[in-house]
Coordinates of C-alpha atoms and ligand atoms in Angstrom, one line a residue:
X811 CA -3.6 0.3 40.9
X812 CA -3.2 -3.3 39.9
X813 CA -2.3 -3.9 36.3
X814 CA -4.5 -6.4 34.3
X815 CA -2.2 -6.5 31.3
X816 CA 1.4 -5.2 30.8
X817 CA 0.4 -4.0 27.3
X818 CA -2.9 -3.2 25.7
X819 CA -2.9 -2.7 21.9
X820 CA -5.8 -0.9 20.3
X821 CA -6.2 -2.1 16.7
X822 CA -5.5 -5.6 15.2
X823 CA -4.2 -4.6 11.8
X824 CA -0.6 -5.2 10.7
X825 CA 0.7 -2.5 13.1
X826 CA -1.3 -3.8 16.1
X827 CA -1.3 -7.5 15.7
X828 CA 2.4 -7.7 15.0
X829 CA 3.1 -5.4 18.1
X830 CA 0.8 -7.7 20.2
X831 CA 2.5 -10.9 19.0
X832 CA 6.0 -9.5 19.5
X833 CA 5.1 -8.2 23.0
X834 CA 3.8 -11.7 24.0
X835 CA 6.9 -13.3 22.5
X836 CA 9.0 -11.1 24.8
X837 CA 7.1 -12.3 27.8
X838 CA 4.7 -9.3 28.3
X839 CA 1.1 -10.1 29.2
X840 CA -0.7 -8.6 26.2
X841 CA -4.3 -7.9 25.0
X842 CA -5.3 -6.6 21.6
X843 CA -8.6 -4.8 21.3
X844 CA -10.0 -4.9 17.8
X845 CA -13.4 -3.7 16.5
X846 CA -13.3 -5.1 13.0
X847 CA -16.3 -7.1 11.8
X848 CA -16.1 -8.8 8.4
X849 CA -18.6 -9.2 5.6
X850 CA -20.4 -12.0 7.6
X851 CA -20.5 -9.6 10.6
X852 CA -18.0 -11.7 12.4
X853 CA -15.0 -10.3 14.3
X854 CA -11.8 -10.7 12.3
X855 CA -8.2 -9.8 12.9
X856 CA -5.8 -8.3 10.3
X857 CA -7.4 -4.8 10.0
X858 CA -7.6 -3.0 6.6
X859 CA -4.7 -4.9 5.1
X860 CA -6.0 -8.4 5.4
X861 CA -9.7 -7.7 5.2
X862 CA -10.1 -5.0 2.6
X863 CA -6.7 -3.9 1.5
X864 CA -3.4 -5.5 0.5
X865 CA -4.5 -9.1 0.5
X866 CA -7.9 -9.0 -1.3
X867 CA -6.6 -6.5 -3.9
X868 CA -3.5 -8.6 -4.6
X869 CA -5.8 -11.7 -4.9
X870 CA -7.9 -10.0 -7.6
X871 CA -4.9 -8.5 -9.3
X872 CA -3.4 -11.9 -9.7
X873 CA -6.7 -13.5 -11.0
X874 CA -7.3 -10.7 -13.4
X875 CA -3.7 -10.7 -14.6
X876 CA -4.0 -14.5 -15.4
X877 CA -7.1 -13.8 -17.4
X878 CA -5.5 -10.8 -19.2
X879 CA -2.4 -12.9 -20.0
X880 CA -4.6 -15.7 -21.3
X881 CA -6.5 -13.2 -23.5
X882 CA -3.6 -11.2 -24.8
X883 CA -0.3 -13.1 -24.4
X884 CA -0.9 -16.9 -24.6
X885 CA -1.1 -16.9 -28.4
X886 CA 2.5 -15.7 -28.8
X887 CA 3.6 -18.7 -26.7
X888 CA 1.7 -21.1 -29.0
X889 CA -0.9 -21.8 -26.3
X890 CA -4.5 -22.2 -27.6
X891 CA -7.2 -21.5 -25.1
X892 CA -10.5 -21.9 -27.0
X893 CA -13.4 -20.1 -25.4
X894 CA -12.2 -17.9 -22.5
X895 CA -14.5 -16.4 -20.0
X896 CA -14.8 -15.2 -16.4
X897 CA -16.8 -16.6 -13.5
X898 CA -16.6 -13.6 -11.2
X899 CA -18.4 -15.4 -8.4
X900 CA -15.6 -18.0 -8.3
X901 CA -12.9 -15.3 -8.6
X902 CA -14.5 -13.4 -5.6
X903 CA -14.9 -16.6 -3.6
X904 CA -11.2 -17.4 -4.1
X905 CA -10.3 -13.9 -2.9
X906 CA -12.6 -14.3 0.2
X907 CA -11.0 -17.7 1.0
X908 CA -7.5 -16.2 0.9
X909 CA -8.7 -13.4 3.3
X910 CA -10.4 -15.9 5.6
X911 CA -7.3 -18.1 5.7
X912 CA -5.0 -15.3 6.6
X913 CA -7.3 -13.6 9.2
X914 CA -7.9 -17.0 10.8
X915 CA -4.1 -17.5 10.8
X916 CA -3.7 -14.4 13.0
X917 CA -6.3 -15.7 15.4
X918 CA -4.2 -18.9 15.6
X919 CA -1.0 -17.0 16.2
X920 CA -2.7 -15.0 19.0
X921 CA -3.7 -18.2 20.7
X922 CA -0.3 -19.8 20.2
X923 CA 1.5 -16.8 21.7
X924 CA -1.1 -16.1 24.5
X925 CA -2.3 -12.8 23.2
X926 CA -5.9 -12.0 24.5
X927 CA -8.1 -10.9 21.7
X928 CA -10.7 -8.5 23.0
X929 CA -13.4 -8.1 20.4
X930 CA -14.9 -4.6 20.5
X931 CA -14.0 -1.0 20.8
X932 CA -11.0 0.5 22.7
X933 CA -10.6 4.1 23.9
X934 CA -7.8 5.8 25.8
X935 CA -9.1 7.5 28.9
X936 CA -6.2 9.1 30.6
X937 CA -2.6 8.1 31.3
X938 CA -2.6 4.4 30.2
X939 CA -6.1 3.7 31.3
X940 CA -8.2 2.1 28.5
X941 CA -11.9 1.7 28.2
X942 CA -12.9 -1.6 26.5
X943 CA -16.5 -1.9 25.2
X944 CA -17.1 -5.5 23.9
X945 CA -19.4 -5.9 20.8
X946 CA -21.9 -7.3 23.3
X947 CA -21.8 -6.5 26.9
X948 CA -20.7 -3.8 29.4
X949 CA -17.7 -1.5 29.0
X950 CA -14.8 -2.1 31.5
X951 CA -11.6 -0.2 32.3
X952 CA -8.2 -1.8 31.8
X953 CA -5.1 -0.5 33.5
X954 CA -2.1 -1.7 31.6
X955 CA 1.5 -0.5 32.0
X956 CA 1.8 0.4 28.3
X957 CA -0.7 1.2 25.5
X958 CA 0.0 0.9 21.8
X959 CA -2.5 2.8 19.6
X960 CA -2.8 1.1 16.1
X961 CA -6.3 2.1 15.0
X962 CA -5.2 2.5 11.3
X963 CA -7.0 4.6 8.7
X964 CA -10.1 4.8 6.6
X965 CA -10.9 6.1 3.1
X966 CA -11.3 9.9 2.7
X967 CA -14.7 10.9 1.5
X968 CA -15.5 13.9 -0.7
X969 CA -18.8 15.8 -0.7
X970 CA -18.7 16.1 -4.5
X971 CA -19.1 12.3 -4.8
X972 CA -21.0 11.0 -1.7
X973 CA -20.9 7.2 -1.3
X974 CA -24.2 5.3 -1.7
X975 CA -22.5 1.9 -1.5
X976 CA -24.1 0.9 -4.8
X977 CA -23.2 3.2 -7.6
X978 CA -20.6 5.3 -5.8
X979 CA -18.2 3.3 -3.6
X980 CA -14.9 3.3 -1.9
X981 CA -12.0 0.8 -2.3
X982 CA -13.9 -1.8 -0.2
X983 CA -16.9 -1.5 -2.5
X984 CA -14.7 -1.8 -5.5
X985 CA -13.1 -5.0 -4.2
X986 CA -16.6 -6.6 -3.9
X987 CA -18.3 -5.9 -7.2
X988 CA -20.4 -8.9 -8.2
X989 CA -20.6 -7.9 -11.8
X990 CA -17.9 -6.4 -14.0
X991 CA -19.1 -2.8 -14.6
X992 CA -19.2 -1.9 -18.3
X993 CA -18.0 1.6 -17.6
X994 CA -16.0 2.3 -14.4
X995 CA -15.0 5.8 -13.2
X996 CA -12.4 6.3 -10.6
X997 CA -11.7 9.6 -8.8
X998 CA -8.0 9.6 -8.0
X999 CA -5.2 8.0 -10.1
X1000 CA -3.2 7.2 -7.0
X1001 CA -2.2 3.7 -5.8
X1002 CA -5.7 2.4 -5.2
X1003 CA -7.1 3.9 -8.3
X1004 CA -4.4 2.3 -10.5
X1005 CA -4.5 -1.1 -8.8
X1006 CA -8.3 -1.5 -8.7
X1007 CA -8.5 0.2 -12.1
X1008 CA -6.2 -2.4 -13.5
X1009 CA -8.2 -5.3 -12.0
X1010 CA -11.5 -4.1 -13.6
X1011 CA -9.9 -3.0 -16.9
X1012 CA -8.4 -6.5 -17.3
X1013 CA -11.7 -8.1 -16.6
X1014 CA -13.4 -5.9 -19.3
X1015 CA -14.5 -2.6 -17.9
X1016 CA -13.8 0.7 -19.7
X1017 CA -11.9 2.5 -17.0
X1018 CA -11.6 6.3 -16.8
X1019 CA -9.5 7.8 -13.9
X1020 CA -10.0 11.5 -13.0
X1021 CA -6.9 12.8 -11.3
X1022 CA -6.8 16.3 -9.9
X1023 CA -3.0 16.8 -10.2
X1024 CA -1.3 17.6 -13.4
X1025 CA 1.6 15.3 -12.6
X1026 CA 1.1 11.6 -12.7
X1027 CA 2.3 9.8 -9.5
X1028 CA 4.4 12.7 -8.2
X1029 CA 6.1 10.5 -5.6
X1030 CA 7.5 8.2 -8.2
X1031 CA 10.8 8.9 -10.1
X1032 CA 9.8 11.0 -13.1
X1033 CA 11.4 8.7 -15.7
X1034 CA 9.5 5.7 -14.4
X1035 CA 6.2 7.5 -13.9
X1036 CA 6.3 8.7 -17.6
X1037 CA 6.9 5.1 -18.8
X1038 CA 4.2 3.8 -16.5
X1039 CA 1.6 6.3 -17.7
X1040 CA 2.3 5.3 -21.3
X1041 CA 2.1 1.6 -20.6
X1042 CA -1.1 1.8 -18.5
X1043 CA -2.6 3.9 -21.2
X1044 CA -1.8 1.2 -23.8
X1045 CA -3.5 -1.3 -21.6
X1046 CA -6.7 0.7 -21.7
X1047 CA -6.6 2.8 -18.6
X1048 CA -7.9 6.3 -19.6
X1049 CA -6.0 8.5 -17.1
X1050 CA -7.2 12.1 -17.3
X1051 CA -4.7 14.4 -15.4
X1052 CA -5.6 17.9 -14.1
X1053 CA -9.2 16.8 -13.9
X1054 CA -11.0 18.7 -11.0
X1055 CA -14.3 17.0 -10.1
X1056 CA -17.2 19.5 -9.8
X1057 CA -20.0 17.2 -8.8
X1058 CA -21.7 13.9 -9.4
X1059 CA -25.3 12.5 -9.5
X1060 CA -26.9 9.1 -9.9
X1061 CA -29.5 9.2 -12.6
X1062 CA -31.3 6.2 -13.9
X1063 CA -28.7 3.8 -12.5
X1064 CA -25.7 5.6 -14.0
X1065 CA -23.4 8.1 -12.4
X1066 CA -22.8 11.4 -14.1
X1067 CA -19.7 13.1 -13.1
X1068 CA -18.9 16.7 -14.1
X1069 CA -15.3 17.8 -14.0
X1070 CA -13.1 20.6 -15.2
X1071 CA -10.0 19.9 -17.3
X1072 CA -7.9 22.3 -19.5
X1073 CA -10.3 25.1 -18.5
X1074 CA -13.3 23.3 -19.9
X1075 CA -16.3 21.8 -18.1
X1076 CA -16.6 18.1 -19.1
X1077 CA -18.7 15.2 -18.1
X1078 CA -18.4 11.5 -17.7
X1079 CA -21.2 8.8 -17.5
X1080 CA -20.3 5.5 -15.8
X1081 CA -22.0 2.5 -14.3
X1082 CA -19.9 2.6 -11.1
X1083 CA -17.8 5.3 -9.6
X1084 CA -14.9 4.6 -7.1
X1085 CA -13.7 7.3 -4.8
X1086 CA -10.0 6.7 -4.2
X1087 CA -8.6 10.0 -3.0
X1088 CA -6.5 9.0 0.0
X1089 CA -7.0 7.8 3.5
X1090 CA -7.2 9.5 6.9
X1091 CA -6.1 8.4 10.4
X1092 CA -8.8 6.7 12.6
X1093 CA -8.7 9.0 15.6
X1094 CA -12.5 9.4 16.0
X1095 CA -13.5 8.0 19.4
X1096 CA -10.0 6.6 20.0
X1097 CA -9.4 8.8 23.0
X1098 CA -11.3 10.8 25.6
X1099 CA -10.6 14.5 25.7
X1100 CA -9.0 14.1 29.1
X1101 CA -6.3 11.8 27.5
X1102 CA -4.7 14.9 26.1
X1103 CA -3.2 13.1 23.1
X1104 CA -1.6 15.5 20.7
X1105 CA -2.7 15.2 17.0
X1106 CA -1.1 16.7 13.9
X1107 CA -2.8 18.9 11.3
X1108 CA -3.9 15.8 9.3
X1109 CA -5.6 14.3 12.3
X1110 CA -2.9 11.7 12.9
X1111 CA -1.3 11.1 16.3
X1112 CA 2.0 13.0 16.8
X1113 CA 4.9 10.6 17.7
X1114 CA 8.7 10.9 17.9
X1115 CA 11.1 8.6 16.1
X1116 CA 10.4 5.8 18.5
X1117 CA 6.6 6.1 18.0
X1118 CA 6.2 7.5 21.5
X1119 CA 3.2 9.9 21.9
X1120 CA 3.2 12.9 24.2
X1121 CA 1.7 10.7 27.0
X1122 CA 4.2 8.5 28.9
X1123 CA 4.0 4.8 28.1
X1124 CA 1.5 5.4 25.2
X1125 CA 2.8 4.7 21.7
X1126 CA 1.2 4.9 18.3
X1127 CA 2.1 3.1 15.1
X1128 CA 1.0 2.5 11.5
X1129 CA -1.4 4.5 9.4
X1130 CA -2.3 6.5 12.5
X1131 CA 1.0 8.3 12.5
X1132 CA 3.3 10.1 10.1
X1133 CA 5.1 8.4 7.2
X1134 CA 3.7 6.3 4.4
X1135 CA 0.5 4.4 4.9
X1136 CA 1.9 0.9 4.3
X1137 CA 1.4 -2.4 6.0
X1138 CA 5.1 -3.3 6.3
X1139 CA 5.9 0.1 7.8
X1140 CA 3.1 -0.4 10.3
X1141 CA 4.4 -3.9 11.2
X1142 CA 8.0 -2.8 11.6
X1143 CA 6.8 0.1 13.9
X1144 CA 4.8 -2.4 15.9
X1145 CA 7.8 -4.6 16.3
X1146 CA 10.1 -1.7 17.3
X1147 CA 7.7 -0.5 19.9
X1148 CA 7.3 -4.0 21.4
X1149 CA 11.1 -4.3 21.7
X1150 CA 11.3 -0.8 23.2
X1151 CA 8.8 -1.7 25.9
X1152 CA 10.3 -5.0 26.7
X1153 CA 13.9 -3.8 26.8
X1154 CA 13.3 -0.4 28.3
X1155 CA 15.6 1.0 25.5
X1156 CA 14.0 3.0 22.6
X1157 CA 14.2 1.2 19.3
X1158 CA 13.4 3.1 16.2
X1159 CA 13.3 2.4 12.4
X1160 CA 14.4 4.3 9.4
X1161 CA 11.6 5.7 7.3
X1162 CA 14.0 6.5 4.4
X1163 CA 14.4 2.8 3.6
X1164 CA 10.7 1.8 3.6
X1165 CA 10.1 0.4 0.1
X1166 CA 7.0 1.3 -1.9
X1167 CA 5.2 -0.8 -4.5
X1168 CA 2.4 -0.2 -6.9
X1169 CA 1.1 -3.6 -8.0
X1170 CA 0.1 -2.8 -11.6
X1171 CA 1.6 -4.8 -14.4
X1172 CA 4.4 -3.9 -14.8
X1173 CA 4.9 -3.3 -11.1
X1174 CA 6.5 -0.1 -9.9
X1175 CA 8.8 -0.4 -6.8
X1176 CA 11.2 2.0 -5.3
X1177 CA 13.2 2.9 -2.2
X1178 CA 15.0 6.1 -1.3
X1179 CA 15.2 9.3 -3.2
X1180 CA 13.9 10.0 -6.7
X1181 CA 15.9 12.0 -9.3
X1182 CA 13.6 15.0 -8.8
X1183 CA 14.1 14.9 -5.1
X1184 CA 17.9 14.8 -5.4
X1185 CA 17.8 17.7 -7.9
X1186 CA 15.7 19.8 -5.6
X1187 CA 18.0 19.0 -2.6
X1188 CA 21.0 20.0 -4.8
X1189 CA 22.7 16.6 -4.1
X1190 CA 25.3 15.6 -6.6
X1191 CA 24.5 12.1 -7.9
X1192 CA 25.2 9.6 -10.7
X1193 CA 22.6 7.5 -12.5
X1194 CA 22.8 4.0 -13.8
X1195 CA 19.8 2.5 -15.6
X1196 CA 19.1 -0.7 -17.6
X1197 CA 16.1 -1.5 -19.7
X1198 CA 14.4 -4.9 -19.2
X1199 CA 14.2 -5.3 -22.9
X1200 CA 17.9 -6.0 -22.8
X1201 CA 17.6 -8.6 -20.1
X1202 CA 17.7 -12.2 -21.2
X1203 CA 15.1 -13.6 -18.7
X1204 CA 12.8 -10.7 -19.4
X1205 CA 12.9 -11.5 -23.1
X1206 CA 12.3 -15.2 -22.4
X1207 CA 9.2 -14.1 -20.4
X1208 CA 8.0 -11.9 -23.2
X1209 CA 8.5 -8.7 -21.1
X1210 CA 8.5 -5.7 -23.4
X1211 CA 8.8 -2.8 -21.0
X1212 CA 10.6 -1.9 -17.9
X1213 CA 13.6 -0.3 -16.3
X1214 CA 15.9 -0.6 -13.3
X1215 CA 17.6 2.5 -12.1
X1216 CA 20.2 3.2 -9.4
X1217 CA 21.0 6.6 -8.1
X1218 CA 24.2 7.0 -6.2
X1219 CA 26.0 9.8 -4.5
X1220 CA 28.5 11.4 -6.9
X1221 CA 31.4 11.5 -4.4
X1222 CA 30.8 8.7 -1.9
X1223 CA 28.9 6.3 -4.3
X1224 CA 26.4 5.5 -1.6
X1225 CA 23.1 4.3 -3.0
X1226 CA 20.5 7.1 -2.6
X1227 CA 17.6 5.5 -4.4
X1228 CA 16.6 2.5 -6.5
X1229 CA 13.6 2.5 -8.9
X1230 CA 12.3 -0.5 -10.8
X1231 CA 9.5 -0.8 -13.3
X1232 CA 8.8 -4.3 -14.4
X1233 CA 7.3 -7.7 -13.5
X1234 CA 8.4 -8.8 -10.1
X1235 CA 9.7 -5.3 -9.1
X1236 CA 8.0 -5.9 -5.7
X1237 CA 10.4 -8.8 -5.1
X1238 CA 13.5 -7.2 -6.7
X1239 CA 13.3 -4.1 -4.6
X1240 CA 14.2 -6.1 -1.4
X1241 CA 17.8 -6.3 -2.5
X1242 CA 18.0 -2.6 -2.9
X1243 CA 16.4 -2.0 0.6
X1244 CA 19.0 -4.3 2.1
X1245 CA 21.8 -2.6 0.3
X1246 CA 20.6 0.8 1.5
X1247 CA 20.2 -0.5 5.1
X1248 CA 23.9 -1.3 5.0
X1249 CA 24.8 2.0 3.4
X1250 CA 26.1 0.0 0.3
X1251 CA 27.6 1.8 -2.6
X1252 CA 26.6 1.2 -6.2
X1253 CA 30.0 -0.5 -6.5
X1254 CA 28.9 -3.0 -3.8
X1255 CA 25.8 -3.9 -5.8
X1256 CA 27.8 -4.0 -9.0
X1257 CA 30.3 -6.5 -7.4
X1258 CA 27.6 -8.8 -6.0
X1259 CA 27.0 -11.9 -8.1
X1260 CA 23.5 -12.3 -9.5
X1261 CA 22.1 -15.5 -10.8
X1262 CA 21.6 -15.9 -14.6
X1263 CA 19.2 -15.6 -16.2
X1264 CA 17.1 -13.5 -13.8
X1265 CA 15.4 -10.2 -13.8
X1266 CA 17.7 -9.2 -10.9
X1267 CA 20.5 -9.0 -13.4
X1268 CA 18.8 -5.8 -14.7
X1269 CA 19.4 -4.2 -11.3
X1270 CA 23.0 -5.5 -11.3
X1271 CA 23.5 -3.9 -14.7
X1272 CA 22.0 -0.7 -13.5
X1273 CA 24.5 -0.6 -10.7
X1274 CA 27.3 -1.3 -13.2
X1275 CA 25.9 1.5 -15.4
X1276 CA 26.4 4.0 -12.6
X1277 CA 30.1 3.8 -13.4
X1278 CA 29.6 3.3 -17.2
X1279 CA 30.4 -0.5 -16.9
X1280 CA 27.1 -2.1 -18.0
X1281 CA 27.9 -5.1 -20.2
X1282 CA 24.7 -5.7 -22.1
X1283 CA 24.1 -2.2 -23.3
X1284 CA 26.2 0.6 -24.7
X1285 CA 27.1 2.9 -21.9
X1286 CA 26.7 6.6 -22.2
X1287 CA 29.4 8.5 -20.4
Ligands
FAD1171 P1 -5.3 -1.0 9.9 O1 -4.9 -2.1 9.0 O2 -6.3 0.0 9.3 O3 -6.0 -1.7 11.2 C1 -6.6 -1.0 12.2 C2 -7.5 -1.8 13.0 O4 -7.9 -1.1 14.2 C3 -8.8 -2.2 12.3 O5 -9.0 -3.6 12.5 C4 -9.8 -1.4 12.9 O6 -11.1 -2.0 12.9 C5 -9.3 -1.3 14.3 N1 -9.8 -0.1 15.1 C6 -9.8 1.2 14.8 N2 -10.2 1.9 15.8 C7 -10.4 1.1 16.8 C8 -10.8 1.3 18.2 N3 -11.0 2.5 18.7 N4 -11.0 0.2 19.0 C9 -10.7 -1.1 18.5 N5 -10.3 -1.3 17.2 C10 -10.1 -0.2 16.4 N6 -0.3 -1.5 2.1 C11 0.8 -2.1 1.6 O7 1.9 -2.1 2.3 N7 0.8 -2.9 0.5 C12 -0.4 -3.1 -0.2 O8 -0.4 -3.8 -1.2 C13 -1.5 -2.4 0.2 N8 -2.7 -2.5 -0.5 C14 -3.8 -1.8 0.0 C15 -4.9 -1.9 -0.8 C16 -6.1 -1.2 -0.4 C17 -7.3 -1.3 -1.2 C18 -6.1 -0.4 0.8 C19 -7.3 0.3 1.3 C20 -4.9 -0.3 1.5 C21 -3.7 -1.0 1.1 N9 -2.5 -0.9 1.8 C22 -1.4 -1.5 1.4 C23 -2.4 -0.1 3.0 C24 -2.5 -1.0 4.3 O9 -3.7 -1.7 4.3 C25 -2.3 -0.1 5.5 O10 -1.2 0.7 5.5 C26 -2.3 -1.0 6.8 O11 -3.4 -1.8 6.9 C27 -2.1 -0.1 8.0 O12 -2.1 -1.0 9.1 P2 -2.6 -0.5 10.6 O13 -2.3 -1.6 11.5 O14 -1.9 0.8 10.9 O15 -4.1 -0.2 10.5
NAD1172 P1 -3.2 8.1 -2.9 O1 -2.7 9.2 -2.1 O2 -2.2 7.1 -3.4 O3 -3.9 8.7 -4.2 C1 -5.0 9.5 -4.2 C2 -5.0 10.3 -5.5 O4 -6.2 11.0 -5.5 C3 -3.9 11.4 -5.6 O5 -3.2 11.2 -6.8 C4 -4.6 12.7 -5.5 O6 -4.0 13.7 -6.2 C5 -6.0 12.3 -6.1 N1 -7.1 13.2 -5.6 C6 -7.3 13.6 -4.4 N2 -8.5 14.4 -4.3 C7 -9.0 14.3 -5.6 C8 -10.1 14.9 -6.2 N3 -11.0 15.6 -5.5 N4 -10.3 14.7 -7.5 C9 -9.4 13.9 -8.3 N5 -8.3 13.4 -7.7 C10 -8.1 13.6 -6.4 O7 -4.4 7.4 -2.1 P2 -5.2 6.1 -2.4 O8 -5.0 5.6 -3.8 O9 -6.6 6.4 -1.9 O10 -4.5 5.1 -1.4 C11 -4.4 5.4 0.0 C12 -3.2 4.9 0.6 O11 -3.3 3.5 0.8 C13 -1.9 5.0 -0.3 O12 -1.4 6.3 -0.2 C14 -1.1 4.0 0.3 O13 -0.4 4.5 1.4 C15 -2.0 2.9 0.7 N6 -2.1 1.8 -0.4 C16 -0.9 1.2 -0.7 C17 -0.9 0.2 -1.6 C18 0.4 -0.4 -2.0 O14 1.3 -0.4 -1.2 N7 0.5 -1.1 -3.1 C19 -2.1 -0.1 -2.3 C20 -3.2 0.6 -2.0 C21 -3.2 1.6 -1.0

C-alpha cells in the first residue's frame, strides 16, 4: 500500500510535537494529529503542558510570588509599596497570553519544519494504519511507515468528590478561577496540590490540603520533604496528612468534605475544592481492539527502553508510558524515537537522570536516588550537605531556608543523587543532571569552579562536604 506519510504522531503535547518536529528535521514526511481545543474552542498545539499544565501554572506561580514578596518581603529591603492589591482578571489574561504565544509558536515551528498538523482525533487501527477524524468532516485512513503514540494523560477522578466544574474542579479548573476563593480545599498534597495551593494561598485563600498518605512527598529525599513541610506550613498551607476522604457534597454554594484522620471523622467546609490525586494515561479511543496494543495494569502503553510497543514500527512516549509524567521526559522520548526511526538504530534515554522539580517557594529539585532509597537498597553512600543560610548570595537575597545535598557512592564516589531545596533549585539541578550523565564523582563537582556569589556555590560546598571539605561551614566527620 502506498504510504501517505513516513511518520504519523498522535498527540501534539511535548512528547508528540517534539517527536514530529525532530522527524521532519531528519527528512521524514510527518503529520501530527492532535485533538486539543482551547478555552476559545480553537485547535491548539502543546497538549496539557502548554495549555493547562506546566506553562499556565508557572505563569500564575510567578505572578502570585511577586504579590507575596511585595506583601511580605519588600519592607525589609526598604521598599514602600503603599496600597497593594490584585487584579485577578489582568493576572489571568497575562497567563492566557503566555499560553497563546507558546502554543502559536509550536504552530509556527510546524509550518517552518513542514509538519502537517491534522486537527482532530487519531486512532490506531492495525499495524501502522491510523484513522484520522477531523474536527469537521469525514474520517480517513492513513498508512504511514511508523506511528508515534503521544496522547498524554488526564486528571484522575474520584467518585467521592465528583467534579461539577464550578465548586469541585480539577487542575484545569483551578488554573482558571476568576475570583480568589476565600476557603480552598485540595484533595491530594502532591505536586499539583502544592503548586496550585501555593498560588491561591499567596493570593489570599485559606488553603487546606487533605492528603491520604501519612508521609509527605514520599518520592522526595526525607530531609528535604521535612523542611519543605515546615516551610509551606509557615506560609499558611494547612497540610493534613493521613486524611482519607469519605465524601463530599455541595450545599448552599459551599463544599462540605468529610474525611477520616487519626481514627476520627472530621469535616471541612470550603468555597472551592480541587481534586489533584494524580493522572492517568489517555488510552481511551486511542486504538481499535484489532490493533492488539499491550497495556499495563495502570492503563498505560507497554514499551521497551526504546519506547517501542509490541507492534512493529509503533512507538509510544510521554505520559502514556512508564516513568515520571513530566514534560521534559516526554520530549526527550519523542526526540529519541524520531532519531531511532530516521537512523534505523534504537536510541534510548536514561530514566534515572530525569530531574524533578516542585515549583513551590522555595523550589524542590532533585535527580537520582534519595537517602531512603539508598538505605533500602543497602548501597554504601556518603552525604554532603550545605544550608543556603550559609551562602552569601542567598543571604543577600534574603533567603532564609534551603539546603543542597549530594549523595555519593562510598567507594567509587560516583554521584548517586542530588537534592536541592531553595529558590532557583529548578535551574541549579541542571548541573547535577549533567554531572550524573557523565558519571561524575562528588570530587569532580567539588573541583569545578563556581562563580561567586551564586546559589550554585551551595551545591559546590555540598560536594566538598561529601569529603568533609566544605569551607563555609564546620564539617562533621
Ligand atoms: P500531553 O501534554 O497530555 O499531550 C497529549 C496531546 O494529545 C493532547 O493535546 C491531547 O489532546 C492529544 N490527544 C490525546 N488523545 C488523542 C487522540 N486519540 N487523537 C488526537 N489527539 C489526542 N510537567 C513538567 O515537566 N513540569 C511542570 O512544571 C509541569 N507542570 C504541570 C502542571 C499541571 C497543572 C499539570 C496538569 C501537569 C504538569 N506537568 C508538568 C506534566 C506535563 O504537563 C505532562 O507530563 C506533559 O504534558 C506530558 O506530555 P505528553 O506529550 O505525553 O502529553
Ligand atoms: P501526584 O501523584 O503528584 O499527587 C497526588 C497526591 O494525591 C498523592 O500524594 C496521593 O497520595 C494523593 N491522593 C491520591 N488519592 C487521594 C485521596 N483519595 N485522598 C487524598 N489524597 C489522595 O499527582 P498530581 O499532583 O495530581 O500531579 C500529577 C502529575 O502531574 C505529577 O505526578 C507529575 O508527574 C505531573 N506534574 C508535574 C509538575 C512538575 O513537574 N512541577 C507539576 C504538576 C504536575
